[in-house]
Amino acid sequence: MTRRPLPLIRTADDSDACRIADIHVRSRAATMPYLPAQTRTRDEVIAWVTQVVLPAGPVWVAEQDHQVCGYAAVKGDLLDALYVLPEMLGRGIGAALLDQVQRAATGPVRLFVFEQNVGARRFYERHGFVVTQRGDGTGNMEGLPDLTMRWVRERV
């Protein structure tokens, strides 16, 4: 059995905005079909990535076979986004991005995940995150129940 090489993780820059926007839209549509349909145009999503996501904090992209195929965005102690192209799921890309986030963290990391997103919840639990709070959907724009999860580096 041939092992697939780990993706290259690097800091994102403005030249990655289009690819990050595409990953964001495609991944949400494929992995969270219960979300309302996307109403923003591609140009609006690219502008959001350029003007909001990239300036907010570190953003890393994963490259495999010279293609950006996933990204993780952090704001302070919040993992604000972690998305991988649907056809690239299950190849260790999300795990490599999350590992980068955890290595770069100076303290605990928290995130929000929809209660319905069972696959993401399991993924984060496998990587040491625990549920610390449950929300009824009033705190997010989708109006869906969500969970706050938190990871704390183990002391050695």
C-alpha positions as MATLAB code, in Angstrom:
seq = 'MTRRPLPLIRTADDSDACRIADIHVRSRAATMPYLPAQTRTRDEVIAWVTQVVLPAGPVWVAEQDHQVCGYAAVKGDLLDALYVLPEMLGRGIGAALLDQVQRAATGPVRLFVFEQNVGARRFYERHGFVVTQRGDGTGNMEGLPDLTMRWVRERV';
ca = [
       0.000    0.000    0.000;
       1.427    3.359   -1.038;
       1.132    6.139    1.505;
      -0.101    9.460    0.263;
       2.333   12.290    1.026;
       1.291   14.781    3.662;
       0.078   18.092    2.301;
       2.288   21.153    2.363;
       0.917   23.657    4.886;
       1.843   27.286    4.316;
       0.652   30.746    5.300;
      -2.032   32.063    2.971;
      -1.752   35.391    1.187;
      -3.978   37.518   -1.030;
      -3.145   35.398   -4.066;
      -4.972   32.489   -2.369;
      -8.256   34.382   -1.907;
     -10.047   32.962   -4.961;
      -9.101   29.385   -4.117;
     -10.048   29.809   -0.427;
     -13.432   31.238   -1.477;
     -14.048   28.292   -3.818;
     -13.071   25.762   -1.133;
     -15.323   27.485    1.389;
     -18.387   27.470   -0.864;
     -17.901   23.957   -2.259;
     -17.126   22.366    1.092;
     -20.079   23.949    2.891;
     -22.458   22.884    0.108;
     -21.161   19.302    0.036;
     -20.716   18.618    3.751;
     -23.552   20.672    5.255;
     -26.578   20.256    2.959;
     -28.888   21.394    5.766;
     -27.542   24.971    5.495;
     -29.493   27.568    3.529;
     -28.349   27.876   -0.086;
     -25.475   30.293   -0.732;
     -26.825   33.711   -1.702;
     -23.493   35.508   -2.109;
     -21.864   35.723   -5.515;
     -18.382   34.315   -6.044;
     -17.005   37.871   -6.161;
     -18.671   38.674   -2.825;
     -17.161   35.576   -1.204;
     -13.719   36.456   -2.594;
     -14.087   39.993   -1.224;
     -15.043   38.559    2.185;
     -11.943   36.347    2.171;
      -9.708   39.252    1.128;
     -11.198   41.906    3.395;
     -12.274   39.891    6.452;
     -10.742   36.409    6.667;
      -7.120   37.067    5.648;
      -6.626   40.239    7.767;
      -8.269   38.735   10.884;
      -5.479   36.406   11.890;
      -3.327   33.615   10.636;
      -4.729   31.675    7.715;
      -3.025   28.550    6.449;
      -3.638   26.662    3.238;
      -2.927   23.033    2.456;
      -1.427   22.124   -0.917;
      -1.393   18.673   -2.388;
      -0.175   17.955   -5.909;
       0.502   21.704   -6.302;
      -3.162   22.518   -5.653;
      -4.603   24.454   -2.711;
      -7.167   22.022   -1.339;
      -7.983   23.257    2.165;
      -7.644   26.151    4.560;
      -7.799   27.008    8.252;
      -8.443   30.519    9.593;
      -7.840   31.646   13.171;
      -9.001   34.788   14.988;
      -7.393   35.082   18.405;
      -8.166   31.807   20.195;
     -10.983   30.915   17.768;
     -10.585   28.420   14.941;
     -12.956   30.360   12.708;
     -12.852   28.039    9.700;
     -11.395   24.736    8.571;
     -12.536   23.555    5.160;
     -11.237   20.954    2.697;
     -12.357   20.295   -0.859;
     -15.040   17.579   -0.719;
     -13.157   15.250   -3.078;
     -10.050   15.524   -0.879;
     -11.717   14.574    2.425;
     -10.246   11.614    4.292;
      -6.682   12.199    3.070;
      -5.242   13.830    6.186;
      -5.539   17.380    4.885;
      -7.870   18.593    7.624;
      -5.727   16.870   10.240;
      -2.580   18.554    8.899;
      -4.271   21.966    8.978;
      -5.587   21.391   12.494;
      -2.146   20.235   13.615;
      -0.724   23.538   12.332;
      -3.375   25.469   14.277;
      -2.644   23.526   17.455;
       1.136   23.894   17.111;
       0.805   27.649   16.579;
      -1.600   28.142   19.491;
      -0.272   29.931   22.547;
      -3.196   28.748   24.671;
      -6.521   26.945   24.349;
      -8.308   26.898   20.988;
     -12.075   27.071   20.703;
     -14.441   26.596   17.775;
     -18.103   26.469   16.917;
     -19.637   23.554   15.053;
     -23.234   22.903   14.070;
     -24.812   20.181   16.189;
     -25.907   18.443   12.953;
     -22.335   18.321   11.648;
     -21.596   14.917   13.150;
     -18.564   14.277   10.936;
     -16.855   17.508   12.008;
     -17.716   16.892   15.645;
     -16.080   13.448   15.511;
     -13.048   14.882   13.705;
     -12.504   17.535   16.371;
     -13.085   15.037   19.209;
     -10.406   12.753   17.709;
      -8.043   15.723   17.887;
      -8.677   16.473   21.551;
     -11.551   18.973   21.435;
     -14.359   18.660   23.983;
     -17.816   20.236   24.023;
     -17.991   23.082   26.534;
     -21.292   24.710   25.608;
     -24.459   24.126   23.601;
     -26.237   26.880   21.680;
     -29.820   27.009   20.433;
     -28.987   28.769   17.164;
     -29.671   32.324   18.320;
     -25.923   33.017   18.285;
     -25.327   32.205   14.599;
     -26.731   33.609   11.381;
     -27.985   30.222   10.212;
     -30.233   29.866   13.273;
     -29.104   26.265   13.851;
     -28.155   24.646   17.173;
     -24.387   24.667   17.635;
     -21.694   23.537   20.009;
     -18.670   25.316   21.383;
     -15.686   22.994   21.530;
     -12.341   23.642   23.192;
      -8.867   22.153   22.988;
      -6.150   22.629   25.595;
      -2.555   21.538   25.018;
      -1.587   18.669   27.311;
       1.141   19.514   29.771;
       4.141   17.236   29.729;
];
